[in-house]
CSV table of C-alpha atoms in Angstrom, one decimal:
chain,number,residue,atom,x,y,z
G,17,MET,CA,-27.0,-14.9,-4.7
G,18,LYS,CA,-25.2,-17.0,-7.5
G,19,ASP,CA,-22.7,-19.4,-6.6
G,20,PHE,CA,-19.1,-18.6,-8.3
G,21,GLN,CA,-17.3,-21.7,-7.5
G,22,GLN,CA,-17.2,-22.9,-11.1
G,23,GLU,CA,-16.3,-19.3,-12.1
G,24,ILE,CA,-13.3,-19.3,-9.8
G,25,ARG,CA,-12.1,-22.6,-10.9
G,26,ASP,CA,-12.2,-21.4,-14.6
G,27,ILE,CA,-10.6,-18.0,-14.1
G,28,SER,CA,-8.0,-19.2,-11.5
G,29,GLY,CA,-7.5,-21.9,-14.1
G,30,TRP,CA,-5.9,-19.5,-17.0
G,31,LEU,CA,-5.0,-16.7,-14.9
G,32,SER,CA,-2.5,-19.3,-12.8
G,33,LYS,CA,-1.1,-20.3,-15.7
G,34,ILE,CA,0.9,-17.2,-16.2
G,35,GLY,CA,4.1,-17.0,-14.7
G,36,ALA,CA,3.6,-20.4,-12.8
G,37,ASP,CA,6.5,-22.6,-12.1
G,38,PRO,CA,6.8,-25.9,-13.5
G,39,SER,CA,8.1,-27.2,-10.0
G,40,GLY,CA,5.3,-25.3,-8.4
G,41,GLY,CA,4.6,-21.6,-7.3
G,42,MET,CA,4.1,-18.7,-9.1
G,43,THR,CA,6.6,-15.7,-10.1
G,44,ARG,CA,5.1,-12.7,-11.7
G,45,LEU,CA,7.4,-9.7,-11.1
G,46,LEU,CA,6.7,-6.3,-11.9
G,47,TYR,CA,7.1,-5.2,-15.8
G,48,THR,CA,8.5,-8.8,-16.6
G,49,PRO,CA,7.1,-10.7,-19.6
G,50,GLU,CA,4.8,-13.0,-17.3
G,51,TRP,CA,3.5,-9.5,-15.7
G,52,ILE,CA,2.8,-7.9,-19.1
G,53,GLU,CA,1.1,-11.3,-20.3
G,54,ALA,CA,-1.1,-11.4,-17.2
G,55,GLN,CA,-2.2,-7.8,-17.4
G,56,HIS,CA,-2.9,-8.1,-21.2
G,57,ALA,CA,-4.9,-11.1,-20.4
G,58,LEU,CA,-6.9,-9.8,-18.1
G,59,LYS,CA,-7.5,-6.9,-20.3
G,60,ASN,CA,-9.0,-9.0,-22.7
G,61,ALA,CA,-11.3,-10.9,-20.3
G,62,PHE,CA,-12.8,-7.5,-18.9
G,63,GLU,CA,-13.4,-6.5,-22.1
G,64,ALA,CA,-15.3,-9.8,-23.2
G,65,ALA,CA,-17.2,-9.0,-20.4
G,66,GLY,CA,-18.5,-5.7,-21.4
G,67,LEU,CA,-16.4,-3.7,-19.4
G,68,ASN,CA,-14.4,-0.5,-20.7
G,69,THR,CA,-10.6,-0.8,-20.1
G,70,HIS,CA,-7.6,1.3,-20.0
G,71,PHE,CA,-4.0,1.3,-18.4
G,72,ASP,CA,-2.8,4.4,-16.5
G,73,ALA,CA,0.7,5.6,-17.2
G,74,VAL,CA,2.5,2.9,-15.1
G,75,GLY,CA,0.6,0.2,-16.0
G,76,ASN,CA,-2.5,-0.2,-13.6
G,77,LEU,CA,-5.1,-1.7,-15.4
G,78,PHE,CA,-8.8,-0.7,-15.3
G,79,GLY,CA,-12.0,-2.4,-16.1
G,80,ARG,CA,-15.0,-0.2,-15.9
G,81,LEU,CA,-18.9,-0.3,-15.6
G,82,GLU,CA,-20.0,3.4,-16.0
G,83,GLY,CA,-22.7,4.5,-13.7
G,84,SER,CA,-25.9,5.8,-14.8
G,85,LYS,CA,-26.9,8.3,-12.1
G,86,TYR,CA,-23.8,9.2,-10.6
G,87,PRO,CA,-20.9,8.3,-13.3
G,88,ASP,CA,-18.1,10.5,-11.4
G,89,GLN,CA,-18.7,8.7,-8.0
G,90,VAL,CA,-16.6,5.5,-8.7
G,91,ILE,CA,-16.7,2.3,-6.3
G,92,LEU,CA,-13.0,0.7,-7.1
G,93,SER,CA,-12.4,-3.0,-6.2
G,94,GLY,CA,-9.6,-5.2,-7.0
G,95,SER,CA,-5.8,-6.0,-5.8
G,96,HIS,CA,-2.3,-6.4,-7.1
G,97,ILE,CA,-1.2,-8.6,-10.1
G,98,ASP,CA,2.5,-9.1,-9.0
G,99,THR,CA,3.6,-11.9,-6.7
G,100,VAL,CA,6.7,-13.2,-4.6
G,101,VAL,CA,9.3,-15.1,-6.3
G,102,ASN,CA,7.6,-18.7,-6.2
G,103,GLY,CA,4.7,-17.7,-4.4
G,104,GLY,CA,1.2,-18.9,-4.5
G,105,ASN,CA,-1.7,-18.0,-7.1
G,106,LEU,CA,-4.1,-16.2,-4.3
G,107,ASP,CA,-2.2,-13.4,-2.9
G,108,GLY,CA,-3.3,-10.3,-4.9
G,109,GLN,CA,-4.7,-12.5,-7.5
G,110,PHE,CA,-7.8,-13.4,-5.9
G,111,GLY,CA,-8.8,-9.8,-5.2
G,112,ILE,CA,-8.7,-9.0,-8.9
G,113,GLU,CA,-10.5,-12.2,-9.8
G,114,ALA,CA,-13.3,-11.7,-7.0
G,115,ALA,CA,-13.9,-8.1,-8.2
G,116,PHE,CA,-14.0,-9.1,-11.6
G,117,MET,CA,-16.7,-12.0,-10.9
G,118,ALA,CA,-18.7,-9.7,-8.7
G,119,ILE,CA,-18.8,-6.6,-11.1
G,120,LYS,CA,-19.6,-9.1,-14.1
G,121,HIS,CA,-22.4,-10.6,-12.0
G,122,LEU,CA,-23.8,-7.2,-11.3
G,123,LYS,CA,-23.9,-6.1,-14.7
G,124,ASP,CA,-25.6,-9.2,-16.0
G,125,THR,CA,-28.0,-9.4,-13.1
G,126,TYR,CA,-28.9,-5.7,-12.6
G,127,GLY,CA,-27.4,-3.7,-15.4
G,128,PRO,CA,-26.0,-0.5,-15.0
G,129,PRO,CA,-25.3,0.8,-11.4
G,130,LEU,CA,-26.0,4.4,-10.0
G,131,ARG,CA,-22.2,4.7,-9.3
G,132,SER,CA,-19.3,3.6,-11.8
G,133,LEU,CA,-17.7,0.3,-10.7
G,134,GLU,CA,-14.6,-0.3,-11.4
G,135,VAL,CA,-12.0,-3.4,-11.2
G,136,ILE,CA,-8.4,-2.8,-10.6
G,137,ALA,CA,-5.3,-4.8,-11.3
G,138,LEU,CA,-2.5,-3.1,-9.7
G,139,ALA,CA,0.8,-3.0,-11.1
G,140,GLU,CA,2.7,-3.8,-7.8
G,141,GLU,CA,2.6,-4.1,-4.4
G,142,GLU,CA,5.0,-6.8,-3.1
G,143,GLY,CA,8.8,-5.0,-3.7
G,144,SER,CA,9.8,-8.6,-5.2
G,145,ARG,CA,11.8,-7.2,-8.1
G,146,PHE,CA,12.8,-3.9,-7.1
G,147,PRO,CA,13.2,-2.2,-3.7
G,148,TYR,CA,10.1,-0.7,-3.9
G,149,VAL,CA,6.6,-1.4,-2.6
G,150,PHE,CA,3.0,-0.3,-3.6
G,151,TRP,CA,4.0,1.3,-6.8
G,152,GLY,CA,0.6,0.8,-8.1
G,153,SER,CA,-1.5,2.3,-5.2
G,154,LYS,CA,0.9,5.1,-4.7
G,155,ASN,CA,0.9,6.3,-8.1
G,156,ILE,CA,-2.9,6.5,-7.9
G,157,VAL,CA,-3.2,8.6,-4.8
G,158,GLY,CA,0.1,10.7,-5.6
G,159,LEU,CA,2.5,9.2,-3.3
G,160,ALA,CA,5.1,7.7,-5.5
G,161,ARG,CA,7.9,10.0,-6.6
G,162,ARG,CA,10.1,9.6,-9.6
G,163,GLU,CA,13.5,10.1,-7.6
G,164,ASP,CA,12.6,7.0,-5.3
G,165,VAL,CA,12.7,4.6,-8.5
G,166,GLN,CA,15.2,6.7,-11.0
G,167,HIS,CA,18.0,5.0,-9.9
G,168,ILE,CA,16.9,1.7,-8.5
G,169,THR,CA,17.8,-1.9,-10.2
G,170,ASP,CA,16.6,-5.2,-9.7
G,171,ALA,CA,18.9,-8.4,-8.8
G,172,LYS,CA,20.3,-8.8,-12.3
G,173,GLY,CA,21.2,-4.9,-12.4
G,174,VAL,CA,17.9,-3.8,-14.7
G,175,GLY,CA,16.8,-0.2,-14.0
G,176,PHE,CA,13.5,0.1,-12.8
G,177,VAL,CA,12.7,3.1,-15.6
G,178,ASN,CA,14.1,0.7,-18.1
G,179,ALA,CA,12.1,-2.3,-17.4
G,180,MET,CA,8.9,0.2,-17.0
G,181,ARG,CA,9.6,1.6,-20.3
G,182,ASP,CA,10.6,-1.6,-22.1
G,183,ALA,CA,7.1,-2.9,-20.7
G,184,GLY,CA,5.2,0.2,-22.5
G,185,PHE,CA,4.9,1.9,-19.6
G,186,ASP,CA,6.2,5.4,-18.2
G,187,PHE,CA,6.0,8.1,-15.4
G,188,PRO,CA,2.9,9.9,-15.3
G,189,PRO,CA,3.0,13.3,-17.3
G,190,PRO,CA,4.2,16.2,-14.7
G,191,HIS,CA,1.4,18.1,-13.2
G,192,GLN,CA,-1.2,15.5,-14.0
G,193,PRO,CA,-3.9,16.0,-11.7
G,194,LEU,CA,-4.9,12.9,-9.3
G,195,ARG,CA,-8.2,11.1,-9.3
G,196,SER,CA,-11.0,12.7,-7.3
G,197,ASP,CA,-13.8,10.4,-8.4
G,198,ILE,CA,-13.3,7.2,-6.2
G,199,ALA,CA,-15.9,7.3,-3.8
G,200,ALA,CA,-14.7,4.1,-2.0
G,201,PHE,CA,-12.0,1.3,-2.3
G,202,VAL,CA,-13.0,-2.2,-1.6
G,203,GLU,CA,-10.4,-5.0,-1.7
G,204,ILE,CA,-10.9,-8.8,-0.6
G,205,HIS,CA,-7.7,-10.8,0.1
G,206,ILE,CA,-6.6,-14.2,1.7
G,207,GLU,CA,-5.6,-13.9,5.1
G,208,GLN,CA,-2.3,-14.9,5.0
G,209,GLY,CA,-2.6,-16.5,8.7
G,210,LYS,CA,-4.8,-18.9,10.2
G,211,VAL,CA,-7.3,-17.0,12.7
G,212,LEU,CA,-10.3,-17.5,10.6
G,213,GLU,CA,-9.5,-21.2,10.2
G,214,THR,CA,-8.7,-21.8,13.6
G,215,GLU,CA,-11.9,-20.2,14.6
G,216,GLY,CA,-13.8,-21.6,12.0
G,217,LYS,CA,-15.1,-18.2,10.5
G,218,THR,CA,-15.7,-17.8,6.8
G,219,ILE,CA,-15.3,-13.9,6.3
G,220,GLY,CA,-12.8,-11.4,8.3
G,221,VAL,CA,-14.0,-8.0,8.5
G,222,VAL,CA,-10.8,-5.8,8.6
G,223,THR,CA,-11.0,-2.7,10.9
G,224,SER,CA,-7.2,-1.8,10.6
G,225,ILE,CA,-4.2,-2.5,9.3
G,226,VAL,CA,-1.1,-2.6,11.8
G,227,GLY,CA,1.5,0.0,11.7
G,228,GLN,CA,5.1,-1.2,11.0
G,229,ARG,CA,8.6,-0.3,12.1
G,230,ARG,CA,11.4,-2.1,10.3
G,231,TYR,CA,15.4,-1.6,11.4
G,232,ASP,CA,18.6,-2.5,10.0
G,233,VAL,CA,20.9,-2.9,13.1
G,234,ARG,CA,24.7,-3.0,12.3
G,235,LEU,CA,26.9,-4.4,15.3
G,236,GLN,CA,30.9,-3.8,15.1
G,237,GLY,CA,33.0,-5.7,17.3
G,238,GLU,CA,36.2,-7.4,16.8
G,239,ALA,CA,37.2,-10.2,14.4
G,240,ASN,CA,40.0,-12.6,16.2
G,241,HIS,CA,41.2,-16.0,16.2
G,242,ALA,CA,38.7,-18.6,17.9
G,243,GLY,CA,41.6,-20.2,19.7
G,244,THR,CA,43.7,-17.8,21.1
G,245,THR,CA,41.3,-15.2,22.2
G,246,PRO,CA,40.2,-15.8,25.7
G,247,MET,CA,36.4,-15.4,26.4
G,248,SER,CA,36.5,-12.6,28.6
G,249,TYR,CA,38.6,-10.7,25.9
G,250,ARG,CA,36.1,-11.1,23.1
G,251,ARG,CA,34.1,-8.6,21.5
G,252,ASP,CA,32.0,-11.1,19.8
G,253,THR,CA,28.9,-9.5,17.8
G,254,VAL,CA,26.9,-12.9,17.5
G,255,HIS,CA,27.0,-13.1,21.3
G,256,ALA,CA,25.8,-9.5,21.4
G,257,PHE,CA,23.0,-10.3,18.9
G,258,SER,CA,22.1,-13.7,20.9
G,259,ARG,CA,21.4,-11.3,23.9
G,260,ILE,CA,19.6,-8.8,22.0
G,261,CYS,CA,17.3,-11.3,20.5
G,262,CYS,CA,16.8,-13.2,23.6
G,263,GLU,CA,15.8,-10.3,25.6
G,264,SER,CA,13.7,-8.5,23.1
G,265,ILE,CA,11.6,-11.9,22.1
G,266,ALA,CA,10.8,-12.2,25.9
G,267,LYS,CA,10.0,-8.7,26.0
G,268,ALA,CA,7.5,-9.3,23.3
G,269,ARG,CA,6.0,-12.3,24.8
G,270,ALA,CA,5.4,-10.2,27.9
G,271,GLU,CA,3.8,-7.7,26.0
G,272,GLY,CA,1.2,-9.9,24.4
G,273,ASP,CA,-1.1,-9.6,21.3
G,274,PRO,CA,-1.4,-7.7,18.8
G,275,LEU,CA,2.2,-6.9,19.2
G,276,VAL,CA,4.6,-9.3,17.0
G,277,LEU,CA,8.5,-8.7,16.6
G,278,THR,CA,10.7,-10.7,14.3
G,279,PHE,CA,14.1,-11.0,13.9
G,280,GLY,CA,14.2,-12.0,10.3
G,281,LYS,CA,17.9,-11.8,8.7
G,282,VAL,CA,21.0,-12.3,10.2
G,283,GLU,CA,24.5,-12.1,8.7
G,284,PRO,CA,27.7,-12.5,10.9
G,285,LYS,CA,30.9,-11.6,9.5
G,286,PRO,CA,33.4,-13.4,8.8
G,287,ASN,CA,31.1,-16.3,9.1
G,288,THR,CA,33.5,-18.7,9.4
G,289,VAL,CA,34.3,-21.7,12.1
G,290,ASN,CA,37.3,-20.4,13.6
G,291,VAL,CA,36.9,-16.7,13.8
G,292,VAL,CA,35.1,-14.7,16.5
G,293,PRO,CA,32.7,-12.7,14.3
G,294,GLY,CA,33.7,-9.0,14.8
G,295,PHE,CA,30.4,-7.9,12.7
G,296,THR,CA,26.7,-8.7,12.6
G,297,HIS,CA,24.0,-7.5,10.6
G,298,PHE,CA,20.5,-8.4,11.6
G,299,THR,CA,17.0,-6.9,10.8
G,300,LEU,CA,14.2,-6.4,13.2
G,301,ASP,CA,10.4,-6.0,12.2
G,302,CYS,CA,7.9,-5.0,14.5
G,303,ARG,CA,4.0,-4.6,14.5
G,304,HIS,CA,1.2,-3.3,16.4
G,305,THR,CA,-2.5,-1.9,15.6
G,306,ASP,CA,-1.7,0.9,18.4
G,307,GLN,CA,0.6,3.6,17.4
G,308,ALA,CA,1.4,5.0,20.8
G,309,ALA,CA,2.6,1.4,21.9
G,310,LEU,CA,4.6,0.6,18.7
G,311,LEU,CA,6.5,3.6,19.5
G,312,ARG,CA,7.1,3.1,23.0
G,313,PHE,CA,8.0,-0.6,22.5
G,314,THR,CA,10.3,-0.2,19.7
G,315,GLN,CA,12.2,2.8,21.5
G,316,GLU,CA,12.7,0.3,24.6
G,317,ILE,CA,14.2,-2.2,22.4
G,318,GLU,CA,16.5,0.8,20.9
G,319,GLN,CA,17.4,1.4,24.5
G,320,ASP,CA,18.3,-2.4,25.2
G,321,ILE,CA,20.5,-2.7,22.0
G,322,GLN,CA,22.5,0.5,22.9
G,323,ARG,CA,22.6,-0.9,26.8
G,324,ILE,CA,23.6,-4.5,25.7
G,325,CYS,CA,26.2,-3.3,23.4
G,326,ALA,CA,28.0,-1.1,25.7
G,327,GLU,CA,28.3,-3.4,28.2
G,328,MET,CA,30.1,-5.7,25.7
G,329,GLY,CA,32.1,-2.8,24.0
G,330,ILE,CA,30.4,-3.1,20.8
G,331,GLU,CA,29.1,-0.3,18.7
G,332,ALA,CA,25.6,-0.2,17.3
G,333,GLU,CA,24.3,1.6,14.3
G,334,ILE,CA,20.4,1.1,14.2
G,335,ASP,CA,18.6,2.4,10.9
G,336,LEU,CA,14.9,2.7,11.1
G,337,TRP,CA,14.1,2.4,7.5
G,338,MET,CA,10.3,2.1,7.8
G,339,ASP,CA,7.9,3.6,9.7
G,340,GLU,CA,4.3,3.1,9.1
G,341,ALA,CA,1.6,4.1,11.3
G,342,PRO,CA,-1.5,1.7,11.9
G,343,ILE,CA,-4.0,2.7,9.7
G,344,PRO,CA,-8.0,2.1,10.3
G,345,MET,CA,-10.7,1.3,7.8
G,346,ASN,CA,-13.3,3.6,7.2
G,347,GLU,CA,-15.8,3.2,10.0
G,348,GLN,CA,-18.9,3.5,7.9
G,349,LEU,CA,-18.0,1.0,5.2
G,350,VAL,CA,-17.0,-1.8,8.0
G,351,ALA,CA,-20.3,-1.0,9.5
G,352,CYS,CA,-21.7,-1.9,6.3
G,353,VAL,CA,-20.2,-5.0,5.5
G,354,SER,CA,-20.6,-6.0,9.2
G,355,ARG,CA,-24.5,-5.4,8.4
G,356,LEU,CA,-24.4,-7.4,5.2
G,357,CYS,CA,-22.6,-10.2,7.1
G,358,GLU,CA,-25.3,-10.4,9.7
G,359,THR,CA,-28.1,-10.0,7.0
G,360,GLN,CA,-26.5,-13.2,5.3
G,361,ARG,CA,-25.8,-14.9,8.5
G,362,LEU,CA,-22.2,-15.4,7.8
G,363,ASN,CA,-19.7,-16.8,10.4
G,364,TYR,CA,-17.4,-13.9,10.6
G,365,ARG,CA,-15.4,-11.7,13.0
G,366,MET,CA,-14.0,-8.6,13.3
G,367,MET,CA,-9.9,-8.5,13.1
G,368,HIS,CA,-7.0,-6.4,12.3
G,369,SER,CA,-4.4,-7.0,9.4
G,370,GLY,CA,-1.2,-7.9,10.3
G,371,ALA,CA,0.1,-7.9,6.8
G,372,GLY,CA,0.4,-4.6,4.7
G,373,HIS,CA,-1.9,-4.3,1.9
G,374,ASP,CA,-2.8,-1.6,-0.7
G,375,SER,CA,-5.7,-0.6,1.3
G,376,GLN,CA,-3.5,1.1,3.5
G,377,ILE,CA,-2.3,3.5,1.1
G,378,PHE,CA,-6.0,4.4,-0.3
G,379,ALA,CA,-7.5,4.2,3.3
G,380,PRO,CA,-6.1,7.6,4.5
G,381,ARG,CA,-7.2,9.5,1.3
G,382,VAL,CA,-10.2,7.4,0.4
G,383,PRO,CA,-13.1,5.5,2.2
G,384,THR,CA,-11.8,2.2,2.3
G,385,VAL,CA,-12.6,-1.5,3.6
G,386,MET,CA,-11.0,-4.7,3.7
G,387,MET,CA,-12.5,-8.3,3.8
G,388,PHE,CA,-10.7,-11.5,4.7
G,389,VAL,CA,-11.4,-15.1,3.5
G,390,PRO,CA,-9.5,-18.0,5.4
G,391,SER,CA,-6.2,-19.2,4.5
G,392,ILE,CA,-5.6,-23.1,4.8
G,393,ALA,CA,-2.8,-23.6,7.7
G,394,GLY,CA,-2.4,-19.8,7.4
G,395,ILE,CA,0.4,-20.5,4.6
G,396,SER,CA,1.1,-17.6,2.1
G,397,HIS,CA,3.8,-16.5,0.1
G,398,ASN,CA,4.6,-20.1,-0.7
G,399,PRO,CA,3.5,-22.6,-3.3
G,400,ALA,CA,1.3,-24.3,-0.9
G,401,GLU,CA,-1.0,-21.1,-0.4
G,402,LYS,CA,-4.5,-22.4,-0.6
G,403,THR,CA,-8.0,-21.6,0.4
G,404,ALA,CA,-11.0,-23.8,-0.1
G,405,VAL,CA,-13.1,-23.0,-3.1
G,406,ALA,CA,-16.3,-23.0,-0.9
G,407,ASP,CA,-14.6,-20.1,1.2
G,408,LEU,CA,-13.5,-18.2,-1.9
G,409,ASN,CA,-16.9,-18.3,-3.2
G,410,GLU,CA,-18.3,-16.7,0.1
G,411,GLY,CA,-15.6,-14.2,0.0
G,412,VAL,CA,-17.0,-13.4,-3.9
G,413,LYS,CA,-20.7,-13.3,-2.7
G,414,ILE,CA,-20.0,-10.6,0.1
G,415,LEU,CA,-18.0,-8.7,-1.9
G,416,ALA,CA,-20.7,-8.5,-4.9
G,417,GLN,CA,-23.5,-7.6,-2.1
G,418,THR,CA,-21.0,-4.7,-0.6
G,419,LEU,CA,-20.4,-3.6,-4.3
G,420,TYR,CA,-24.2,-3.4,-4.7
G,421,GLN,CA,-25.3,-1.8,-1.9
G,422,LEU,CA,-22.4,1.1,-2.6
G,423,ALA,CA,-23.1,1.3,-6.5
G,424,TYR,CA,-26.8,0.3,-6.7
G,425,THR,CA,-28.5,1.9,-4.0
G,426,GLU,CA,-28.8,5.8,-3.4
G,427,GLN,CA,-27.8,5.6,0.3
G,428,GLY,CA,-24.6,3.5,-0.7
G,429,ALA,CA,-23.1,2.9,2.9
G,430,GLU,CA,-25.6,4.4,4.9
G,431,ALA,CA,-28.1,1.9,4.2
């Protein structure tokens, strides 16, 4: 198998300049000039490699290598082109680069596949500009709704619809049929954690993506003078939050892996030194690979919040705004990738993904599999995001072998 290390450096070199911050990091938000430039630069690169390209209505970019025998069976591979604010240059981007390099190599080495191969640069996954996630993949599978984005704006007050149309895209035509030709979706991604690095593994074969439940919790007590209000008279929402946080984290630690619990945002009001905080808003994020365990644990946390607040004379408003079930990958595709890893004697492990990915949108509807390469120190969504080029190279190799198996052999995943 070809060594891709120099090609990885070359492609990442020019693509990473688009949206690069002079002080370090990458910002390429949906429908911004940087996003537009990146998508069109990729389109040019795909065409130069002999792929047929097109954008769909919302801006997902496709580069296609037509199948010779089963052209209507498409093996789709890629990831998202958008980034978080001041993120790294691997999250999403590497999945596109890897799929492009793999398909180009297969084309140059073996010619046309039996089944069509497509590399995709998905329009959006992160939700970094607008309060909406997976816009790209949700449009492909029919989950995106016009009403969900019709009236949302970014931090500068720019409307989603206006930004989309200014970038040259629009909503899909009414009653446009969904794609029914995707036979498999294959995504490779950096791990964004340090399991692979810690265990000295080269490849992670993802078996499932965790379920997530996210909450906004608002505690209403009473703001009062910090000097004249005795401790026993206080309805202090920060005190209530601290009890909730400590008890919940202790319970999560006792539960053990793979459950994780995070209190990521805390906003007390009036947030000043000499006033008892009468209001506190906080967020809660809980994830698990097992749906029943996730529901049981979070329901216990909800009950604990209500109990603690009742003891302290505080009202609690609990808003569950994200409730995503765990998503298993396709067992046949997982077995296929595992066999290839064994054949190539790769140092791999089976694992779940603790982060959300476009694969979780495709998987309930299309046979889907994910692969990870290690992240140095587990750092992601950060300018310091990095993976050794040698590990990226092994990722492109196993992706190319997987795409060969799926697109160039009669048996596909069954071989």
